[in-house]
mmCIF file of C-alpha atoms in Angstrom:
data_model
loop_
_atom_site.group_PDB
_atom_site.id
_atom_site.type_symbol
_atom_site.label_atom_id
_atom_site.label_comp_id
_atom_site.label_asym_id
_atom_site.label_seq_id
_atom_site.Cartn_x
_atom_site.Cartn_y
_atom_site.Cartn_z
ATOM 1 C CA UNK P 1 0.000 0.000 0.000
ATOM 2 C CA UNK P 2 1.289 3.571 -0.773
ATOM 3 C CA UNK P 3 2.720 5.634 2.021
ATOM 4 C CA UNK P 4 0.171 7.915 3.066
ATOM 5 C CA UNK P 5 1.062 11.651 2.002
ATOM 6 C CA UNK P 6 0.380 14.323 4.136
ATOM 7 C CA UNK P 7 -1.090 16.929 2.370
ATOM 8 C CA UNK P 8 -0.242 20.298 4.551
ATOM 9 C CA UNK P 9 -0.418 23.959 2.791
ATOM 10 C CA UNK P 10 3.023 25.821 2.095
ATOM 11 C CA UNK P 11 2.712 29.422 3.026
ATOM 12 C CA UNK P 12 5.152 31.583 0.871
ATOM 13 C CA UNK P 13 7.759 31.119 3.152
ATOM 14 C CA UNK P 14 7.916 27.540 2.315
ATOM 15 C CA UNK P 15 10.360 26.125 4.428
ATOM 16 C CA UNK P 16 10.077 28.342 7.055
ATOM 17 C CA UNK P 17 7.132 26.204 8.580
ATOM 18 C CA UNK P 18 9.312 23.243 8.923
ATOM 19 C CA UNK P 19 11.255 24.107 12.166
ATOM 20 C CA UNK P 20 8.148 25.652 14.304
ATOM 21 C CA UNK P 21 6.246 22.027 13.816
ATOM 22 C CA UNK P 22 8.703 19.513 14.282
ATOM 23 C CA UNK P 23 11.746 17.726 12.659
ATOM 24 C CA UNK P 24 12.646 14.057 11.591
ATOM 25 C CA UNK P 25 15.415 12.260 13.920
ATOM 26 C CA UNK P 26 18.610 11.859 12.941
ATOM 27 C CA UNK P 27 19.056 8.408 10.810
ATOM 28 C CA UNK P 28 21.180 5.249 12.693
ATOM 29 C CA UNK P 29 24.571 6.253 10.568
ATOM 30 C CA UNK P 30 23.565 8.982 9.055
ATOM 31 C CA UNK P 31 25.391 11.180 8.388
ATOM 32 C CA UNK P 32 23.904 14.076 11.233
ATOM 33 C CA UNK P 33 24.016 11.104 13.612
ATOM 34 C CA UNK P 34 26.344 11.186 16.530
ATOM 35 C CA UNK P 35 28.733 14.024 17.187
ATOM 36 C CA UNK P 36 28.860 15.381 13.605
ATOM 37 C CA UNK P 37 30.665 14.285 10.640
ATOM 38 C CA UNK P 38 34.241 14.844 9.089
ATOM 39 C CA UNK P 39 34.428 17.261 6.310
ATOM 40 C CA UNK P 40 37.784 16.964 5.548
ATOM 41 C CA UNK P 41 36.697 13.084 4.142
ATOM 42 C CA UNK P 42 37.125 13.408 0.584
ATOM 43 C CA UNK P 43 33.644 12.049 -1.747
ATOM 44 C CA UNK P 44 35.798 9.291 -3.114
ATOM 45 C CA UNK P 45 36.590 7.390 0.142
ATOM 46 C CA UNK P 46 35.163 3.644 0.142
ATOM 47 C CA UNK P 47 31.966 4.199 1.975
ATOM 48 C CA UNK P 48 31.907 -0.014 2.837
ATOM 49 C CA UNK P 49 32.547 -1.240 6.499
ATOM 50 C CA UNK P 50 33.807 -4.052 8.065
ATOM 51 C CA UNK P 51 32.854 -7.420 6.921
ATOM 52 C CA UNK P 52 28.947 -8.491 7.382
ATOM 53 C CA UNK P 53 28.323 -4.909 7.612
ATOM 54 C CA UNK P 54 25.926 -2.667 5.059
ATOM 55 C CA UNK P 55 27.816 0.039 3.829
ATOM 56 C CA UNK P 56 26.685 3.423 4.952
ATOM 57 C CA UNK P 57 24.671 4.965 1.773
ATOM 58 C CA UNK P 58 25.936 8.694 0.391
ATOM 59 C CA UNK P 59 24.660 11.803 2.102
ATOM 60 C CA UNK P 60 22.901 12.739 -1.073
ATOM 61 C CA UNK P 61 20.946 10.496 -3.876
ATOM 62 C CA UNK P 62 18.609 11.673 -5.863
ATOM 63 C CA UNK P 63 17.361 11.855 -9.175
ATOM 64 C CA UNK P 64 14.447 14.100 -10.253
ATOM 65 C CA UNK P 65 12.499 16.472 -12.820
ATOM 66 C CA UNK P 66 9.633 18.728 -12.907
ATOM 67 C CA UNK P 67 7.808 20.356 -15.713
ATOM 68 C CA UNK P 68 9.682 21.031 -19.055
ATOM 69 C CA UNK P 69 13.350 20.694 -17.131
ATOM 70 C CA UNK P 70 15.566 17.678 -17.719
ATOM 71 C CA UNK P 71 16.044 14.848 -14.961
ATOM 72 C CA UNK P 72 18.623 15.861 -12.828
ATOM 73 C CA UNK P 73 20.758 12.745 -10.805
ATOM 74 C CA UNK P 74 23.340 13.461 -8.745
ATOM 75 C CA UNK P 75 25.153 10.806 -6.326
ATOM 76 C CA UNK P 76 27.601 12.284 -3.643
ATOM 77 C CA UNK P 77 28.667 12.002 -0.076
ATOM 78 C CA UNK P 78 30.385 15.256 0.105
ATOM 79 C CA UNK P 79 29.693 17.822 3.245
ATOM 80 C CA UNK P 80 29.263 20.886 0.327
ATOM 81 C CA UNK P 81 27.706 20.699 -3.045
ATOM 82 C CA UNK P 82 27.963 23.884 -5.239
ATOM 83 C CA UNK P 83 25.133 23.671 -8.053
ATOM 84 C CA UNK P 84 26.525 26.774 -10.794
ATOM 85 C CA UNK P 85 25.095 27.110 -14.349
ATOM 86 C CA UNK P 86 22.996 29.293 -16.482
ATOM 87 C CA UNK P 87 19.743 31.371 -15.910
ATOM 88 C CA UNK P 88 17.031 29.361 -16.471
ATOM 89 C CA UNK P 89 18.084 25.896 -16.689
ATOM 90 C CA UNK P 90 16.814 25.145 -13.415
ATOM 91 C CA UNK P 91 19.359 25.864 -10.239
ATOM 92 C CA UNK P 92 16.546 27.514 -8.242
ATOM 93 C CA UNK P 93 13.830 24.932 -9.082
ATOM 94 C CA UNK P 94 16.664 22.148 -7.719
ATOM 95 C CA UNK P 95 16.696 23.549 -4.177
ATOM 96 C CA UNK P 96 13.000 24.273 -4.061
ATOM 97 C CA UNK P 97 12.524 20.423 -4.836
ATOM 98 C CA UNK P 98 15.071 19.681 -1.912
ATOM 99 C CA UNK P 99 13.638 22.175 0.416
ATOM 100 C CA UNK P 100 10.116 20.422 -0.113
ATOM 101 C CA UNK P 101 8.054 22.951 -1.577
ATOM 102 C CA UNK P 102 7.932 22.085 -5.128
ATOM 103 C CA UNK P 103 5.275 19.462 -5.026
ATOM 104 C CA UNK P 104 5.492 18.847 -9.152
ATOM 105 C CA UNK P 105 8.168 17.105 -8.725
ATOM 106 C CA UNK P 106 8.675 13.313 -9.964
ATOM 107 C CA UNK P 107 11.616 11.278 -8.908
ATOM 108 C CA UNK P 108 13.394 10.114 -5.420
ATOM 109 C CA UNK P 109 15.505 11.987 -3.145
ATOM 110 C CA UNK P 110 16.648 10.500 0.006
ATOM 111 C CA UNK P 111 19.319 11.890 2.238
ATOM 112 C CA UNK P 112 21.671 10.129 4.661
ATOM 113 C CA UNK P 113 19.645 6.924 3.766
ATOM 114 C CA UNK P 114 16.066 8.810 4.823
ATOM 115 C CA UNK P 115 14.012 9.358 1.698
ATOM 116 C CA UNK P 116 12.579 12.449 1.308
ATOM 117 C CA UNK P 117 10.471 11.753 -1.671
ATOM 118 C CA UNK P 118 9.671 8.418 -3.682
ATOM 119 C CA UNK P 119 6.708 9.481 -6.619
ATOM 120 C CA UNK P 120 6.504 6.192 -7.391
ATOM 121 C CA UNK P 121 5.314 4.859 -3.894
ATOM 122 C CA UNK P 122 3.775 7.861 -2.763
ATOM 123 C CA UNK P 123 6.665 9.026 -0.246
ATOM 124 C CA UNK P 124 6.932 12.977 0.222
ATOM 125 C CA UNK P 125 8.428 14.129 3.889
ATOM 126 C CA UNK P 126 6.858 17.681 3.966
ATOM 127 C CA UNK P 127 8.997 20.856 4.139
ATOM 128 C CA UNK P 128 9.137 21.205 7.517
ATOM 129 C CA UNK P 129 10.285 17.818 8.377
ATOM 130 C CA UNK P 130 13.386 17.688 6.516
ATOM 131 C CA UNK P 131 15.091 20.180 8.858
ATOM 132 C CA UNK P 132 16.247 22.337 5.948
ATOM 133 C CA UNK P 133 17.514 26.044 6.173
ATOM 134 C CA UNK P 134 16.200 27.356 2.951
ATOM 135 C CA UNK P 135 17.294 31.156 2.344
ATOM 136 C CA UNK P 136 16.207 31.899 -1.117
ATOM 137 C CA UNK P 137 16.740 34.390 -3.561
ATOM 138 C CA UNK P 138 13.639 36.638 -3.194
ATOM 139 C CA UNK P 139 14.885 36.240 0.126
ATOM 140 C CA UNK P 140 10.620 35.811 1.401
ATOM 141 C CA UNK P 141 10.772 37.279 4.755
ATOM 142 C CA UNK P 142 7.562 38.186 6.341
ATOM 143 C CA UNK P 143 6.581 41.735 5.914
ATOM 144 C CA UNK P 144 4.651 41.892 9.263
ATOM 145 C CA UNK P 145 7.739 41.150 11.469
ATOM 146 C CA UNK P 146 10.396 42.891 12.259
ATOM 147 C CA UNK P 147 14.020 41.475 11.422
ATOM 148 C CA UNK P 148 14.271 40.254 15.129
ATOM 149 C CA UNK P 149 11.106 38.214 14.938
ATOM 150 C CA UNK P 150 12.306 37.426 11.253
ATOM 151 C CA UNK P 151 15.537 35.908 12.490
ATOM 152 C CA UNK P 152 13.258 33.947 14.914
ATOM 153 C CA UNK P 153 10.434 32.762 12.471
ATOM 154 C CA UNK P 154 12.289 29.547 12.169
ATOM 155 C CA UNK P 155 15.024 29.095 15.147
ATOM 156 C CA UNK P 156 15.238 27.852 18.021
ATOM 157 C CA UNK P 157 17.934 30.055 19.050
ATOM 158 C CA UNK P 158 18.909 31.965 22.467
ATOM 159 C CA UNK P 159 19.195 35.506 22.193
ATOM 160 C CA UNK P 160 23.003 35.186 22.535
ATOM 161 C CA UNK P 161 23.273 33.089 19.058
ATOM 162 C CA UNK P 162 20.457 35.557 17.763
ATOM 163 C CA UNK P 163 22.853 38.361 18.561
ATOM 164 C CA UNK P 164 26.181 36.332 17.256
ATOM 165 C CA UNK P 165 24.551 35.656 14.386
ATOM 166 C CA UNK P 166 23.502 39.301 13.854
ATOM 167 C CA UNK P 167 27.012 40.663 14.244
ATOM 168 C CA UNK P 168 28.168 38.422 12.259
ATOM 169 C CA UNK P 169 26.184 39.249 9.228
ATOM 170 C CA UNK P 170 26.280 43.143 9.880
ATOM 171 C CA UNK P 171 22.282 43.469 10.655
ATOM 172 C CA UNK P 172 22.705 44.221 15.061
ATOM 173 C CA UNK P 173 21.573 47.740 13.820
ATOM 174 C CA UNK P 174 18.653 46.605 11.866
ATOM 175 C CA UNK P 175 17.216 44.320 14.307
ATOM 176 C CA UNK P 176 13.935 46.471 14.598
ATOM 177 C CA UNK P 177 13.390 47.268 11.188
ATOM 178 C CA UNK P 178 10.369 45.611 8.680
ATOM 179 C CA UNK P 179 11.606 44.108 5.549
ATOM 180 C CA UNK P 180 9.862 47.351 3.593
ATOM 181 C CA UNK P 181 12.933 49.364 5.282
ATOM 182 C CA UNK P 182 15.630 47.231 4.384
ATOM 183 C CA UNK P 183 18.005 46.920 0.955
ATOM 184 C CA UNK P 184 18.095 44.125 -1.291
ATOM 185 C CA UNK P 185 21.754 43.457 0.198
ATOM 186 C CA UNK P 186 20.492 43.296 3.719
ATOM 187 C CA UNK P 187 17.115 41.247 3.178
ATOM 188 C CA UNK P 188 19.568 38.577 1.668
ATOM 189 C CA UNK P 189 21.742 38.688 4.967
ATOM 190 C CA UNK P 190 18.071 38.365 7.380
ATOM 191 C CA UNK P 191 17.458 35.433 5.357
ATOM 192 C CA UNK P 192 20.844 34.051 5.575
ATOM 193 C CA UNK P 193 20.511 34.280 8.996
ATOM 194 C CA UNK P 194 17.125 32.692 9.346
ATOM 195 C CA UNK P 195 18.374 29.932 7.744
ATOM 196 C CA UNK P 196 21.734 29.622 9.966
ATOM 197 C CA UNK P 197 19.755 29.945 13.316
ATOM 198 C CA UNK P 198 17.500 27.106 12.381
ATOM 199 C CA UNK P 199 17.506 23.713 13.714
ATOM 200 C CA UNK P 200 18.711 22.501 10.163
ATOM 201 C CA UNK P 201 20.339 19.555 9.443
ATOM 202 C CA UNK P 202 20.962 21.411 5.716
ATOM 203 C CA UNK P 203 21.753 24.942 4.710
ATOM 204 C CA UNK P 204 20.325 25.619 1.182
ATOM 205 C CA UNK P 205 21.602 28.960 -0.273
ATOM 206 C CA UNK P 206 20.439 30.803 -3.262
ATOM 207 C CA UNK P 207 23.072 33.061 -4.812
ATOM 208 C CA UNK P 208 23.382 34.366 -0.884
ATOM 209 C CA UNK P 209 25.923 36.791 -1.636
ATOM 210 C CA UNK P 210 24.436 37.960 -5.044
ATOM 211 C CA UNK P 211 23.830 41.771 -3.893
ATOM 212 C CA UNK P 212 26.400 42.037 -1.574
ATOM 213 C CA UNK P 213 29.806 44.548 -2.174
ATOM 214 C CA UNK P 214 33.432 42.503 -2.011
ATOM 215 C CA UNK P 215 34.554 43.671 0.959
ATOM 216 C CA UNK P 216 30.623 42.733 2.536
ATOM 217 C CA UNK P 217 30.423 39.773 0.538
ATOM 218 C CA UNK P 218 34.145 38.551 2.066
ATOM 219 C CA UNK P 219 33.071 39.035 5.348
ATOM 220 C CA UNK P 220 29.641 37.453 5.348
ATOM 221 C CA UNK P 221 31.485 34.856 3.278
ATOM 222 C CA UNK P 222 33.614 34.163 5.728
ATOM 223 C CA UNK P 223 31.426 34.353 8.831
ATOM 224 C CA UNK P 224 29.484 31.936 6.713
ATOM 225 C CA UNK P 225 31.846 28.951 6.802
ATOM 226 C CA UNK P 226 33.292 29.423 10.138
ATOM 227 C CA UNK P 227 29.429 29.020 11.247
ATOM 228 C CA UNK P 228 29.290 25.562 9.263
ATOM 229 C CA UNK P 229 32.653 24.775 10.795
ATOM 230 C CA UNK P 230 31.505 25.260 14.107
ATOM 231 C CA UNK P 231 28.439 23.194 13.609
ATOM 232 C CA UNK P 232 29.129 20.859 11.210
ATOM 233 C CA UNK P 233 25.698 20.856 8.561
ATOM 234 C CA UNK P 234 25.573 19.534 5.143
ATOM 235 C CA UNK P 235 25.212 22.606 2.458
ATOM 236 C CA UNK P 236 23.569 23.052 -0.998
ATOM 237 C CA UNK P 237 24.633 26.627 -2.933
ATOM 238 C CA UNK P 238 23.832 27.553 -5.702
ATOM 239 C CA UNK P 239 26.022 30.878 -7.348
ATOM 240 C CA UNK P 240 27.368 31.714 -10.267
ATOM 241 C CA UNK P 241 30.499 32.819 -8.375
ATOM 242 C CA UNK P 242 33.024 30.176 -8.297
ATOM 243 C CA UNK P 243 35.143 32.023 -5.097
ATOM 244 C CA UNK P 244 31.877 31.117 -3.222
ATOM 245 C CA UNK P 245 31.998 27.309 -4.640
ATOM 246 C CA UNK P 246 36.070 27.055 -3.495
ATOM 247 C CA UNK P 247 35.070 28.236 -0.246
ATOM 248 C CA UNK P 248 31.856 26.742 0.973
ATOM 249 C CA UNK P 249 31.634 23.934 -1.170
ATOM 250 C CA UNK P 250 34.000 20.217 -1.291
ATOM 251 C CA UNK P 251 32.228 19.405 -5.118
ATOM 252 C CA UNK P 252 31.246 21.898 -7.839
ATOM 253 C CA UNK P 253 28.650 20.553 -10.543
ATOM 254 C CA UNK P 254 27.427 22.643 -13.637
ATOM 255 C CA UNK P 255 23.474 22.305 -14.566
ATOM 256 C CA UNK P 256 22.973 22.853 -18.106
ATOM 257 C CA UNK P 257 20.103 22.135 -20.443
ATOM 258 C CA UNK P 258 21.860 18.631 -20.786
ATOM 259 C CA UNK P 259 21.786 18.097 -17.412
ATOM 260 C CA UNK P 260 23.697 17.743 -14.142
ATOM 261 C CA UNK P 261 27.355 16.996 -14.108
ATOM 262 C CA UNK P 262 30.410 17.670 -11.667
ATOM 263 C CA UNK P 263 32.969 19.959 -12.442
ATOM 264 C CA UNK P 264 35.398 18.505 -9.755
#
């Protein structure tokens, strides 16, 4: 019998549900299991174990498509994927099929060994279940809040991490502000943040530093993977910047109207 699929709305903020109603457990040997994982382990390590024992599957399997796009597959086991490419070929459309809020989509994903979605057998783990922190580019905050109760939408932070995270990304000043007060440059950096102070499992970022200055954009850049390093989560970016790939990112792949393939 099909898995039953639990048909919830999606508000605009999509993912931003996911962490205010609950979150799967970490998998047995996953890779989110235990004290964290190694990110220095390069994607082509054996992923086998000792004898009589089922080898561990890769972080990331999936293979999907939606619409008019091609199928994209991709098998890896690396901490950081970088996703670069055209406009238009489909780079936003691939995270909003990961994040869960692209319910066209046809195909499996599964992550650490948990699948996420399965068309075939009726499997689809809902946004806010995949423990995802999903800062895309429109950025979506909520236009009622200010960027405090933004940053808190989806956390379930202390004030102390609100306010590390704040510094951080340069916004302590704008902490009271709506969204209708803010630049493009710092509604990008609230939704970064949202995403970092959520109880994610998976940061997935949307040309982040897209309208950010240099010297901004190698600070926040920075900040950004001494954050992951500190709390070791599996990343998905997609930019057209390759410095942001080399630094974030342990495997670059190109998505092109022929599909998905790595770059190294």
């Amino acid at each position: 019998m099909p898995a039953e699929v639990r048909r919830v709305p999606v508000p605009g903020g999509g993912a931003l549900e996911h962490d205010r109603r609950g979150s799967l457990p970490a998998q047995p040997g996953s890779a989110d299991a235990g004290a964290g994982f190694d990110r220095s382990c390069p994607a082509s390590e054996p992923m086998g174990g000792a004898a009589g024992v089922s080898p561990r599957p890769p972080r990331w399997r999936l293979a999907v498509s939606v619409g008019k796009l091609p199928e994209i597959a991709l098998e890896s086991d690396a901490p950081g994927l970088a996703i670069r490419g055209p406009s238009g070929v489909g780079k936003t459309t691939l995270l909003r099929i990961i994040a869960g809020v692209e319910r066209r989509a046809r195909g499996t994903i599964a992550y650490a060994g948990t699948p996420w979605l399965a068309s075939d057998r009726g499997v689809f783990v809902p946004a806010w279940e995949r423990r995802t922190g999903w800062s895309p580019q429109d950025a979506l905050l909520l236009p009622h809040l200010d960027v405090r109760s933004n940053l808190l939408s989806a956390a379930r932070a202390h004030a102390q991490e609100l306010d590390a995270v704040a510094a951080g990304l340069e916004i302590a000043h704008l902490l009271e502000r709506r969204p209708r007060h803010l630049s493009g440059g710092e509604r990008h950096r609230v939704a970064l943040g949202r995403a970092l102070l959520a109880d994610a499992q998976v940061l997935l970022l949307d040309e982040p530093f897209a309208a950010l200055d240099d010297a901004l954009r190698r600070r926040v850049l920075t900040f950004i993977a001494g954050q992951i390093e500190a709390r070791p989560r599996a990343l998905v970016l997609v930019s057209h910047d390759a410095r942001d790939a080399h630094a974030l990112a342990q495997e670059a792949w190109n998505l092109s109207s022929q599909g998905l393939h790595r770059e190294r």
